[in-house]
Short mmCIF file of C-alpha atoms and ligand atoms in Angstrom, two decimals:
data_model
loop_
_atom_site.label_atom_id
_atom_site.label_comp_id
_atom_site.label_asym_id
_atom_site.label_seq_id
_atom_site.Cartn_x
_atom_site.Cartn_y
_atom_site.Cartn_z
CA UNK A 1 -51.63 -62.54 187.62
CA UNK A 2 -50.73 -59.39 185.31
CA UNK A 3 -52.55 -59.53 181.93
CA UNK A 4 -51.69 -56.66 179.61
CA UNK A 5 -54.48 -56.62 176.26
CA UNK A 6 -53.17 -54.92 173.43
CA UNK A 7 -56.12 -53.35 171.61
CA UNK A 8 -59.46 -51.59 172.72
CA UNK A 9 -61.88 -53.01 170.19
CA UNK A 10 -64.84 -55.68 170.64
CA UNK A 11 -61.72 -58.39 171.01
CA UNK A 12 -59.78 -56.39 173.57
CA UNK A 13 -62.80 -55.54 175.31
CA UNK A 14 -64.66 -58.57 175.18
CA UNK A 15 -61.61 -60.46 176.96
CA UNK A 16 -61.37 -57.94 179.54
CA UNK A 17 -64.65 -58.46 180.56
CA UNK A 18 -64.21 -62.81 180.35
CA UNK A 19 -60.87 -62.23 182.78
CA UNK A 20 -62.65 -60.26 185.15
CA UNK A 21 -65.75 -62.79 185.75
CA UNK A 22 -62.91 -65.48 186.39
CA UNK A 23 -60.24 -63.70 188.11
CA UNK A 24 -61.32 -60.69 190.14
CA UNK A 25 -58.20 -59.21 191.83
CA UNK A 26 -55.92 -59.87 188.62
CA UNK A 27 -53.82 -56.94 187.67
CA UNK A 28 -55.00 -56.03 183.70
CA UNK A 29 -53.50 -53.18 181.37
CA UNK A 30 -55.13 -52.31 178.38
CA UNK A 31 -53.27 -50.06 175.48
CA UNK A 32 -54.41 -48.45 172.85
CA UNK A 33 -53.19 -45.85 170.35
CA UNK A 34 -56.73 -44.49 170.44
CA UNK A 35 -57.67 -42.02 173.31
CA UNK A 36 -61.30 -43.17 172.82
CA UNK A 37 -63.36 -45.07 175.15
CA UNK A 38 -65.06 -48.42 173.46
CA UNK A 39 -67.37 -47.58 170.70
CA UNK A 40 -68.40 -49.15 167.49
CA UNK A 41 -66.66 -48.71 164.13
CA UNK A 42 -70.15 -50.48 162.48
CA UNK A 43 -72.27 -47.04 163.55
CA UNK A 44 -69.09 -44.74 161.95
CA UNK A 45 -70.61 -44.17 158.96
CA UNK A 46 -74.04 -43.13 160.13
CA UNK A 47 -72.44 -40.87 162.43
CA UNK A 48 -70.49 -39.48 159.25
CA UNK A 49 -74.23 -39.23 157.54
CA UNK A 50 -75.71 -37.49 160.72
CA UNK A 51 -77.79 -40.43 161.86
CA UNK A 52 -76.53 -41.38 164.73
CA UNK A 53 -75.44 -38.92 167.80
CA UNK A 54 -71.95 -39.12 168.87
CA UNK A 55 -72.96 -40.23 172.43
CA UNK A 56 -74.53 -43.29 170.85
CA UNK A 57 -71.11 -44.21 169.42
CA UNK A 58 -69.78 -45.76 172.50
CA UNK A 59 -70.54 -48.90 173.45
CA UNK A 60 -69.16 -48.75 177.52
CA UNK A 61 -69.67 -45.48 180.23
CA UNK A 62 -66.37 -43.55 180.90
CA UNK A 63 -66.18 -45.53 184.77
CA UNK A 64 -66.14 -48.50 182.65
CA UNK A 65 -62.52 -49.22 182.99
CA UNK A 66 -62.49 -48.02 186.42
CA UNK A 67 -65.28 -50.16 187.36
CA UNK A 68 -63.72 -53.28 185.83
CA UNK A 69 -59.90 -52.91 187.68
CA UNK A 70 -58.54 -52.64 184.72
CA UNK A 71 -55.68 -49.91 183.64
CA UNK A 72 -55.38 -47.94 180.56
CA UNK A 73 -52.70 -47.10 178.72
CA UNK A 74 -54.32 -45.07 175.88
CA UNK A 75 -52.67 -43.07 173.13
CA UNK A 76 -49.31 -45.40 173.07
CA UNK A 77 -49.07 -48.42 170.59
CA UNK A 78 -47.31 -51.54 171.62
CA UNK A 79 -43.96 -51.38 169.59
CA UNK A 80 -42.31 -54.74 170.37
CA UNK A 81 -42.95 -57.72 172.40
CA UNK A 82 -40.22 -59.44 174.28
CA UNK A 83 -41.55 -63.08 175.16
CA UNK A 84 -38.17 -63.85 176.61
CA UNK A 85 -38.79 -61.22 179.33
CA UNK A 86 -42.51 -61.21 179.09
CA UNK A 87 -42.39 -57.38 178.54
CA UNK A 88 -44.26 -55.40 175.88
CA UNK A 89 -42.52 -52.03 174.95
CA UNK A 90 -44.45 -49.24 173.94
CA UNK A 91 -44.60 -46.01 171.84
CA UNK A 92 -44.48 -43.39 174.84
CA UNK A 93 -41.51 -45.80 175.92
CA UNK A 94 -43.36 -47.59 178.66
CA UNK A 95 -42.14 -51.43 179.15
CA UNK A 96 -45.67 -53.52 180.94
CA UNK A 97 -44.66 -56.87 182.40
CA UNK A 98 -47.32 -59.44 181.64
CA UNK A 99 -47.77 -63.18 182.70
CA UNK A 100 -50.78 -63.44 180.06
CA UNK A 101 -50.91 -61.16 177.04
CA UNK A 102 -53.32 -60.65 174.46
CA UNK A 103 -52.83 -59.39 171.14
CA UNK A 104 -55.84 -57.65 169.73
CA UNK A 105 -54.74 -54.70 167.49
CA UNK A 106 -57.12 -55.69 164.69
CA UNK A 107 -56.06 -54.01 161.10
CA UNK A 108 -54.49 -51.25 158.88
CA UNK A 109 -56.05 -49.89 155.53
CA UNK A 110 -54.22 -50.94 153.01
CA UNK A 111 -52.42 -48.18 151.13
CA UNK A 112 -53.02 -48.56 147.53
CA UNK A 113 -49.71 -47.76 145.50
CA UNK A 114 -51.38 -44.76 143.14
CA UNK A 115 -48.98 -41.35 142.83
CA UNK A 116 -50.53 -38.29 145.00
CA UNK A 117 -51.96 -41.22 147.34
CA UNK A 118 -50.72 -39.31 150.13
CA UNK A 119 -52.10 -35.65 149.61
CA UNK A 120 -54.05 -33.92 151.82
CA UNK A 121 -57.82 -34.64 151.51
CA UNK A 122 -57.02 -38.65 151.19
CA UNK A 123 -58.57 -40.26 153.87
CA UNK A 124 -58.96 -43.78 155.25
CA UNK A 125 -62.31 -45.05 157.58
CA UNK A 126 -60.65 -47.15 160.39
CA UNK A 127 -60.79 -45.18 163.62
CA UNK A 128 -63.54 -42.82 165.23
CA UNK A 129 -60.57 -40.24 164.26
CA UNK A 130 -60.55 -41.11 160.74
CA UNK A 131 -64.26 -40.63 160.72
CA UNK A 132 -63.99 -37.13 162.66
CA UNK A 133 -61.41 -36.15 159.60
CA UNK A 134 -64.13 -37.40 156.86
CA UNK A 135 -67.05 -35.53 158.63
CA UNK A 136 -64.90 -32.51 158.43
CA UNK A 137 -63.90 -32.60 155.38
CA UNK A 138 -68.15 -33.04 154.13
CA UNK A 139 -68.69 -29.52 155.29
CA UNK A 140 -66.83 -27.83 152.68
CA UNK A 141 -66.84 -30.53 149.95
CA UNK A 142 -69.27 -31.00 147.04
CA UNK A 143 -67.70 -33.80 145.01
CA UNK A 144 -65.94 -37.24 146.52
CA UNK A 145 -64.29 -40.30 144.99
CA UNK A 146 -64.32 -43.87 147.15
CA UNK A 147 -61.99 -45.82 145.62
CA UNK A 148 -62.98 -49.82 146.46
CA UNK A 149 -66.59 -51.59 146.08
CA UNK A 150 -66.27 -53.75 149.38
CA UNK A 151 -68.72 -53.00 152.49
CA UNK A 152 -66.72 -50.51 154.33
CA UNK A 153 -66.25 -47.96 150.69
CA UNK A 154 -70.34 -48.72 149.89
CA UNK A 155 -71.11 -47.74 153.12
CA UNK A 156 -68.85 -44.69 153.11
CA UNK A 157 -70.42 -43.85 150.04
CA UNK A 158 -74.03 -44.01 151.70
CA UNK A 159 -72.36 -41.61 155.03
CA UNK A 160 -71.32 -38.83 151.88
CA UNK A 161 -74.10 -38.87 150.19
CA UNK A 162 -76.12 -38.27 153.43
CA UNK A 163 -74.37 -35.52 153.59
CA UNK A 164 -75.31 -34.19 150.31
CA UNK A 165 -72.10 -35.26 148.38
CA UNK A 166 -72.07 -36.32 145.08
CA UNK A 167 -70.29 -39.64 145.06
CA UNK A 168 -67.86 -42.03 142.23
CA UNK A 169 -67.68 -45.49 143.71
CA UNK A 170 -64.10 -46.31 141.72
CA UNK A 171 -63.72 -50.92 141.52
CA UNK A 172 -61.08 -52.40 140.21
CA UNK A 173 -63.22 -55.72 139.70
CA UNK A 174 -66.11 -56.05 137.29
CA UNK A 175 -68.90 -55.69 140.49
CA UNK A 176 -69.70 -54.87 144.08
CA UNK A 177 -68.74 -56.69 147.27
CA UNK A 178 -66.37 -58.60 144.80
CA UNK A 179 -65.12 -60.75 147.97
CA UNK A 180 -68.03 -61.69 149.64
CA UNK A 181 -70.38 -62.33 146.68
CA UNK A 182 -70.22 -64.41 143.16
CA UNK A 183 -70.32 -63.48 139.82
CA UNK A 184 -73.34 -64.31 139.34
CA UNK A 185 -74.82 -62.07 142.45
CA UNK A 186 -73.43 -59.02 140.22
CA UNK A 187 -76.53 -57.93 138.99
CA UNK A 188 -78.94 -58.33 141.71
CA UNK A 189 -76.35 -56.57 143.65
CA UNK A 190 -75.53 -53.28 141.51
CA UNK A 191 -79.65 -53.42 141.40
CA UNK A 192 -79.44 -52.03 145.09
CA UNK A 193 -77.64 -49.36 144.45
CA UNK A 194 -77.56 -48.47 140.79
CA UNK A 195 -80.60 -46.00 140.92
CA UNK A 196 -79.45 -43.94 143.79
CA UNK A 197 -79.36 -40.51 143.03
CA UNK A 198 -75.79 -38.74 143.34
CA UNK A 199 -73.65 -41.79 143.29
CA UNK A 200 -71.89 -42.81 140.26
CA UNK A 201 -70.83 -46.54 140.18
CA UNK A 202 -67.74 -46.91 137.83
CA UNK A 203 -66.68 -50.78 137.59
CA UNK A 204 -64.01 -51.98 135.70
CA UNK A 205 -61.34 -49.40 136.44
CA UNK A 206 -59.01 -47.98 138.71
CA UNK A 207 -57.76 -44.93 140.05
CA UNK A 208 -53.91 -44.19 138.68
CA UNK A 209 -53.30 -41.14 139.77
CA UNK A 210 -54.62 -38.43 142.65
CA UNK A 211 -53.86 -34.48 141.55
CA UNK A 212 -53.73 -31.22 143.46
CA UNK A 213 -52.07 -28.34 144.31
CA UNK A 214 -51.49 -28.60 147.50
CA UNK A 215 -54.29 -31.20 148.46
CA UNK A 216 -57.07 -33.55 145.96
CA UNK A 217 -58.90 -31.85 143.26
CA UNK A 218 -59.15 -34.79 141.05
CA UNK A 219 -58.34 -38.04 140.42
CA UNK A 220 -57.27 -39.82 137.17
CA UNK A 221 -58.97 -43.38 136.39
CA UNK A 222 -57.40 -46.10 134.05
CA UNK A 223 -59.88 -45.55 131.68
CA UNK A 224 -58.52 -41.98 130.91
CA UNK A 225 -61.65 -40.44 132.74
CA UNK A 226 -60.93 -37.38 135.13
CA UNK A 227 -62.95 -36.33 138.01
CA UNK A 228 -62.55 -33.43 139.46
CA UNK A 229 -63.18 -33.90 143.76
CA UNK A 230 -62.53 -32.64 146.98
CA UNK A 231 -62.04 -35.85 149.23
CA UNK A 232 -61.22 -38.91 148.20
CA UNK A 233 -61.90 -42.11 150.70
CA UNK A 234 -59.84 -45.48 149.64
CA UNK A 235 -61.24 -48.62 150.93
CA UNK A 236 -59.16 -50.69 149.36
CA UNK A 237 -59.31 -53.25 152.32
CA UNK A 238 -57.45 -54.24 155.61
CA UNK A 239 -54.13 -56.04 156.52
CA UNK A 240 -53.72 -57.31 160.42
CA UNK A 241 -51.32 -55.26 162.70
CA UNK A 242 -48.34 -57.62 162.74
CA UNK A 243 -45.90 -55.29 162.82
CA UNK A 244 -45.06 -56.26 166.91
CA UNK A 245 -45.37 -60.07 166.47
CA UNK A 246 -42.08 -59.74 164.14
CA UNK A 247 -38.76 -61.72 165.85
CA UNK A 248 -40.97 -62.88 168.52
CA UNK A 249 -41.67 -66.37 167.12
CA UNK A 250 -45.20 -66.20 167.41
CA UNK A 251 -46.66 -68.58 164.07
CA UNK A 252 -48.36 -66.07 161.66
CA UNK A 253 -49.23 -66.78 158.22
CA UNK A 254 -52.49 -63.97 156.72
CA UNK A 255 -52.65 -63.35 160.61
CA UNK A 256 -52.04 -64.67 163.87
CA UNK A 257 -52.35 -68.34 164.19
CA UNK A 258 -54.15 -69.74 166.74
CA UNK A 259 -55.59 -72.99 168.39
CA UNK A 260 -59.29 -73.29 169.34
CA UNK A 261 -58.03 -71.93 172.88
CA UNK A 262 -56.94 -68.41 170.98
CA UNK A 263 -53.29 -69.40 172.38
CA UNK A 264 -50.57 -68.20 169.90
CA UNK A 265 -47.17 -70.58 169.55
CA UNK A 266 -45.60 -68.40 172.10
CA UNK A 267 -47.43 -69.60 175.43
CA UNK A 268 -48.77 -66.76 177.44
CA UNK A 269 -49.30 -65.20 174.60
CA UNK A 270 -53.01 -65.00 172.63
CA UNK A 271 -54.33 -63.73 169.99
CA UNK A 272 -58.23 -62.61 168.39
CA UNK A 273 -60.37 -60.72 166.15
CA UNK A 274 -59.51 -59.14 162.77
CA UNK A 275 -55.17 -59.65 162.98
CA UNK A 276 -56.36 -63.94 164.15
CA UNK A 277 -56.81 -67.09 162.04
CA UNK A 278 -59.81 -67.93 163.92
CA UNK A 279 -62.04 -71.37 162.83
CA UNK A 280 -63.81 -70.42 159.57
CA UNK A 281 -67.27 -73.34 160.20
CA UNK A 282 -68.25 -73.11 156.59
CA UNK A 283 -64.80 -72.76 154.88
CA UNK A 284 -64.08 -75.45 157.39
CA UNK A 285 -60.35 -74.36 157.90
CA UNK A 286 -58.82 -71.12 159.59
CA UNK A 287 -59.13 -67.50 158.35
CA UNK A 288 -59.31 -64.48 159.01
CA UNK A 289 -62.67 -63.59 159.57
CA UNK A 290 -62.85 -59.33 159.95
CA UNK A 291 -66.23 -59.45 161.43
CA UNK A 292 -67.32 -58.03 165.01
CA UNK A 293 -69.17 -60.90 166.16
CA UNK A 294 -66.32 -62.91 165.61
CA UNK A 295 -63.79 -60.35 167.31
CA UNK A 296 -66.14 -60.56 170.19
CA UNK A 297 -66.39 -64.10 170.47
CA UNK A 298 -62.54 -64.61 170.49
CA UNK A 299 -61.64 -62.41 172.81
CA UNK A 300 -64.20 -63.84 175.01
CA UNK A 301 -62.74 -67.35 174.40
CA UNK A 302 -59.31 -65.63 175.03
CA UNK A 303 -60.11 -63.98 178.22
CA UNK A 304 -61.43 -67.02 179.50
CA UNK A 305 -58.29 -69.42 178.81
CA UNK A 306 -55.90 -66.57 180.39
CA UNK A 307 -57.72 -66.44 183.50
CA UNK A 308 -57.63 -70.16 183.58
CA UNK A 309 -60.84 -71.17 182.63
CA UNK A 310 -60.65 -73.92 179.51
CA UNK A 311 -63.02 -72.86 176.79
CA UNK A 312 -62.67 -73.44 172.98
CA UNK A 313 -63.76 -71.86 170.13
CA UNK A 314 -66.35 -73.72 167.81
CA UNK A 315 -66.00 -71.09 165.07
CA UNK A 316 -67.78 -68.68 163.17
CA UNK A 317 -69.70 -68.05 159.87
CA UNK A 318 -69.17 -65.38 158.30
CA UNK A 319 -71.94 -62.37 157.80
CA UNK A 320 -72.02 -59.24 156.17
CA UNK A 321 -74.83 -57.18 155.66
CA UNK A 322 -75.05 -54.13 153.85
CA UNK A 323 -77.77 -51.59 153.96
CA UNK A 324 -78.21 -49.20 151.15
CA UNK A 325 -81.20 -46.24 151.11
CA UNK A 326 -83.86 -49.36 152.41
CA UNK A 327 -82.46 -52.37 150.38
CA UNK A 328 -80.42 -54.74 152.11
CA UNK A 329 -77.80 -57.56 151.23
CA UNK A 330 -76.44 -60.63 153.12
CA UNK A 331 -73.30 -62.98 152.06
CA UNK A 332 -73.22 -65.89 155.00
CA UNK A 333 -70.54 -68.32 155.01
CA UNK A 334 -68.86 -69.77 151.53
CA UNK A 335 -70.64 -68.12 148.77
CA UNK A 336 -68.18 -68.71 146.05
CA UNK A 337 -68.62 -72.58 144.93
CA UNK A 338 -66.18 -74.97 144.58
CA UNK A 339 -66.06 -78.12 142.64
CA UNK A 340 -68.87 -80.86 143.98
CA UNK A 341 -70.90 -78.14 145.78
CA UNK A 342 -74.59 -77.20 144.40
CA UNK A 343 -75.81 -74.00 144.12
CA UNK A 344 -79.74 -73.02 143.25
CA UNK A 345 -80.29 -69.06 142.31
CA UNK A 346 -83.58 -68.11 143.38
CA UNK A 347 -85.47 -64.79 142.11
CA UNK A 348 -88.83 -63.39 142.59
CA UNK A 349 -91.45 -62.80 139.74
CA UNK A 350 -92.01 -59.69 140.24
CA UNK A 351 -91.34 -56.93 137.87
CA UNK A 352 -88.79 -54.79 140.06
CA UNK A 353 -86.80 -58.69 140.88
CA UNK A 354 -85.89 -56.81 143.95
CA UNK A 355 -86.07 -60.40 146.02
CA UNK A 356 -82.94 -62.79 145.56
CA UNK A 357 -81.00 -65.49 146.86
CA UNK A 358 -78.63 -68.04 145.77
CA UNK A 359 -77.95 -71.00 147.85
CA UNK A 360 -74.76 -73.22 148.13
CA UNK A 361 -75.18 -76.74 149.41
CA UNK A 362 -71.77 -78.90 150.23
CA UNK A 363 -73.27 -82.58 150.26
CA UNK A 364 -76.39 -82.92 152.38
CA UNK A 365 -75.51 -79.01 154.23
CA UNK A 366 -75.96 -75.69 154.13
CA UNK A 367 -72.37 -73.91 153.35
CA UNK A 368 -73.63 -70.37 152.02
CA UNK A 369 -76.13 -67.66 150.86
CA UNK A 370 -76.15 -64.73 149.41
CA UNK A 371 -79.44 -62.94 149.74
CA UNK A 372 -80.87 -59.83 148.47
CA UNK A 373 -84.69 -57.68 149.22
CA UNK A 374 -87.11 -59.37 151.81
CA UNK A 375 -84.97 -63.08 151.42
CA UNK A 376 -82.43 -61.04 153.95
CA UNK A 377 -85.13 -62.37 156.49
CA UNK A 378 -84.10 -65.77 156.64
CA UNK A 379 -80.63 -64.71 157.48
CA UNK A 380 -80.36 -65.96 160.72
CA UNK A 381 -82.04 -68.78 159.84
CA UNK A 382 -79.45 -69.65 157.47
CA UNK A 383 -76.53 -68.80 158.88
CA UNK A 384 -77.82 -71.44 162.41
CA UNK A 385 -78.05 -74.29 159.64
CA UNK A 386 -74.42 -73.40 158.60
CA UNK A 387 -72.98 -73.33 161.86
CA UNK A 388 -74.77 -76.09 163.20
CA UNK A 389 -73.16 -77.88 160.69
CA UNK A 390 -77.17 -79.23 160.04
CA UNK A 391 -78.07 -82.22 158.00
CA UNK A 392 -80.65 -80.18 155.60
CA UNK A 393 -81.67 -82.94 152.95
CA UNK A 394 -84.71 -83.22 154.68
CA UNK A 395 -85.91 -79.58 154.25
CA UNK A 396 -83.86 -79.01 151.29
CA UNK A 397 -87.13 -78.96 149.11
CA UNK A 398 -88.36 -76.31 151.40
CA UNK A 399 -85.10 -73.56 151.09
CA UNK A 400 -85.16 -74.01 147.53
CA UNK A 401 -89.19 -73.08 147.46
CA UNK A 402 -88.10 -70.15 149.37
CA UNK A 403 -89.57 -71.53 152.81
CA UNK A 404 -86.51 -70.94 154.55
CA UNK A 405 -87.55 -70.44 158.26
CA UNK A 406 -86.03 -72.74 160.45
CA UNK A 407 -87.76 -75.41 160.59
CA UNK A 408 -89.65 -73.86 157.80
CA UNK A 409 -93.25 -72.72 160.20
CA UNK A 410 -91.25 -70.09 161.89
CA UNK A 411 -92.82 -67.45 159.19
CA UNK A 412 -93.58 -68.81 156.00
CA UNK A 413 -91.49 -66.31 153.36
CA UNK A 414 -92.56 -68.44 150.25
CA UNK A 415 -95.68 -65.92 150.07
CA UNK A 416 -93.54 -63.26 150.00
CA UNK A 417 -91.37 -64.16 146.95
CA UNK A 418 -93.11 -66.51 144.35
CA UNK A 419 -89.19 -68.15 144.21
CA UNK A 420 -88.39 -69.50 141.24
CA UNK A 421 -85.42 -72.28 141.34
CA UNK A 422 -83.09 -71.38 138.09
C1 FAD B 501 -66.40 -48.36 158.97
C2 FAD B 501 -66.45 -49.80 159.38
C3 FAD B 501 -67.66 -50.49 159.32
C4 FAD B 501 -67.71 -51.83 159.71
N1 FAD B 501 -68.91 -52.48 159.65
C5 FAD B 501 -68.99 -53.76 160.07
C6 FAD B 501 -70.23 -54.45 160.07
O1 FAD B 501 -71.26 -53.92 159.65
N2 FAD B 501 -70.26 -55.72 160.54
C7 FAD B 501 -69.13 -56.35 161.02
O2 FAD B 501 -69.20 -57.51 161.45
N3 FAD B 501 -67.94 -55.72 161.02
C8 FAD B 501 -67.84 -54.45 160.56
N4 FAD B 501 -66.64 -53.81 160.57
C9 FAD B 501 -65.43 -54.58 161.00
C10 FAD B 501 -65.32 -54.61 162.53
O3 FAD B 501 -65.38 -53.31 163.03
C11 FAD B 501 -64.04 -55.31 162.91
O4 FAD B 501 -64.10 -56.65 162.44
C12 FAD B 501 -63.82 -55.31 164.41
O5 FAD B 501 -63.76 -54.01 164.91
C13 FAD B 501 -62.53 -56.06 164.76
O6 FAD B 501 -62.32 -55.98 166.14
P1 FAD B 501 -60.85 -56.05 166.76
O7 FAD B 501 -61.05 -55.87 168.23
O8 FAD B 501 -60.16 -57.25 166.27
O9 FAD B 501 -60.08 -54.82 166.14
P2 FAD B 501 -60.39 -53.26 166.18
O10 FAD B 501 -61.82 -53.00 166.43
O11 FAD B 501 -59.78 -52.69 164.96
O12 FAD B 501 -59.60 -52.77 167.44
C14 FAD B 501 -58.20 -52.79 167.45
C15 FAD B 501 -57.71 -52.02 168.64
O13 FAD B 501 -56.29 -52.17 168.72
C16 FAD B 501 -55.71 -50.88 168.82
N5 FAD B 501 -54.35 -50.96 168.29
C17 FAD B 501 -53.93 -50.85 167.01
N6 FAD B 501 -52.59 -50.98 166.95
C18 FAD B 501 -52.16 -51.18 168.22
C19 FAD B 501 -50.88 -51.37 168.81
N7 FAD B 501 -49.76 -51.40 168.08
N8 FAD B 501 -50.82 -51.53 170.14
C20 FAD B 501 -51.92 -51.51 170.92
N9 FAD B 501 -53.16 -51.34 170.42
C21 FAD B 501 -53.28 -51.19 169.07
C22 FAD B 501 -56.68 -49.98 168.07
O14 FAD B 501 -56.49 -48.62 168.42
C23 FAD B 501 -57.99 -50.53 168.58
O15 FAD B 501 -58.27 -50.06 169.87
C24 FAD B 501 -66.54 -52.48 160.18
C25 FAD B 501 -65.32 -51.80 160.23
C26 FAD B 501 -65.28 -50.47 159.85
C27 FAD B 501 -63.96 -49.73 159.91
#
């Protein structure tokens, strides 16, 4: 059986590994446009801050390949797929022959349309590369605008100031983590980060122009403010790599669709992480989930079903964290309402209000949470009753009292935060 995997992140990888405990002689090819081994885009911006050594980046040993059977065809992108033939073409014009391929190429940046968007000294965080360019760039630059509030610009913007950058976090939307928060998390949010010395949080506007001779020295915001800067990092969000799925007839609508096999419409052909519509347990419908547990889980599901071993995928709930200078915020599963569902804010008393967490109940379950300061413990807690899909009218009393360990004598938070239900 030949099995070609199109992508060397936690999806590519993770089905690599699932093929080879089924099917050990298999014949598997994995491309990449990277030359990099495996290693995680999650510890990019603490290498960018100096926290964490470039060794400790990657995630497999350099035999890994080697070790597993498997091929590499690294520094080439896959241009075009030809399901008729079962060929995939590639950039260095190589054509790989598969019986089962996978497509896990994950996402782009998006390219915000802003004149001067393109000079030198723009960059984008997707790739170790990318990261390499930013580092770079920090040892001759004093001033930096992130343009986007979401979790990879925030945590860019704690990598700069690491490195002793002074920092303007540019939103478009009226608060942080706009899309994985509420309004009403807004405050307790900006709390986390609003005292932090250096950074400069400016909601409400946008970036219209970049300017430079040459490369950035400033960038002009909607509100007629000008800051004068030497990088500037957009995070402005990611779109999945379709580009090769085009005239191939494999079903995409925000990205790949799949079943709960990972099998695309095209048969042979599957599909996970960040560029698949993967099972969404609290939304309760497909979406595309860019998270790297779920990218890990799919490909593992996907490796399975191409070596012939039937396994589905339950789903996943969403989590992001987001670390900031020792606080810490979690948004699990749906935390924007909708019509029918309940939702209890709780805060502590005390005078900093550092603790938070809103609930949101669908019926008699758990759907989502955003949580804020020493609440983040229950996390996991949490996010098992949302997956689980768990009947929580019984213990309901207990969340909202801020006892929210599972099954609420795991470790008793409520000391921690006198919660008050609002
Ligand atoms: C800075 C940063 C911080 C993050 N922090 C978190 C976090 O804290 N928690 C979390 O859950 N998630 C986080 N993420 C998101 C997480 O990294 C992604 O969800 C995850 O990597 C998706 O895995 P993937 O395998 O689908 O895609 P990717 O990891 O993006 O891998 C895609 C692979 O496909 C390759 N490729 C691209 N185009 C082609 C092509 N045409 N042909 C062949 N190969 C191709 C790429 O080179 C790469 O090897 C972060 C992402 C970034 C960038």
């Amino acid at each position: 059986m030949k099995y070609v995997i199109l992508g060397n992140g936690p999806a590519g990888v993770s089905a690599l590994k699932a093929i080879r405990e089924v099917d050990q002689a298999g014949d598997i090819t994995v491309v990449s446009p990277e030359t990099w081994r495996y290693y995680s885009k999650i510890l990019l911006t603490h290498w960018i801050a100096g926290k964490v050594r470039f060794p400790d980046l990657f995630l497999v040993d350099e035999d890994f390949y080697e070790m597993n059977g498997a091929k590499t065809v690294f520094g080439a992108a896959a241009t075009r797929i030809d399901p008729a033939r079962k060929a995939v073409e590639l950039s260095n014009r190589q054509r790989l022959g598969y019986d089962r391929l996978l497509l896990a190429m994950g996402s782009s940046p998006q390219v915000p349309d802003v004149r001067g968007i393109r000079l030198p000294g723009v960059h984008y965080l997707r790739t170790f590369d990318d990261a390499e360019r930013i580092a770079q760039a920090t040892s001759s630059a004093r001033r930096a605008v992130v343009i986007g509030g979401g979790l990879v610009s925030l945590k860019t913007a704690e990598g700069l100031l690491a490195r002793g950058l002074e920092v303007w976090v540019v939103v478009s939307s009226g608060r942080l983590l706009s899309q994985i928060t509420a309004p009403e998390d807004a405050a307790a949010v900006l709390r986390i980060f609003k005292e932090a010395p250096g950074l400069h949080i400016l909601l409400n506007c946008d970036v219209t122009r970049v300017e430079g001779r040459g490369r950035v020295e400033r960038v002009l915001l909607s509100t007629g403010q000008r800051i004068e800067c030497d990088i500037v990092v957009v995070g402005k969000g990611v779109t999945p790599n379709l580009l090769c799925t085009r005239g191939t007839g494999i079903a995409t609508g925000r990205g790949v669709i799949v079943n709960d096999r990972m099998e695309t419409s095209v048969p042979g052909i599957y599909a996970a992480g960040d560029l698949a519509e993967g099972f969404d347990i609290a939304r309760g419908s497909a979406a595309v989930n860019a998270l790297w547990s779920s990218a890990v889980w799919q490909g593992r599901v996907a490796g399975y079903n191409m070596a012939g071993r039937d396994v589905t995928y339950a789903g996943d709930v969403a989590m992001n964290s987001v670390t900031f200078r020792g606080g810490c915020i979690v948004a699990l599963g749906k935390t924007r309402p909708a019509d029918g569902d309940e939702v209890y804010t709780l805060t502590t008393r005390r005078s900093d209000d550092s603790d938070y967490a809103r609930l949101v109940f669908r019926g008699s379950r758990l759907a989502g949470a955003v949580l804020i300061g020493r609440a983040v413990e229950t996390a996991g807690v949490l996010r098992s009753l949302i997956a689980r899909r768990s009947d929580v009218a019984r213990i309901k009393g207990d969340l909202l009292r801020g006892r929210m360990s599972y099954p609420c004598m795991v470790k008793d938070v409520a000391g921690l935060c006198a919660l008050v239900a609002s």
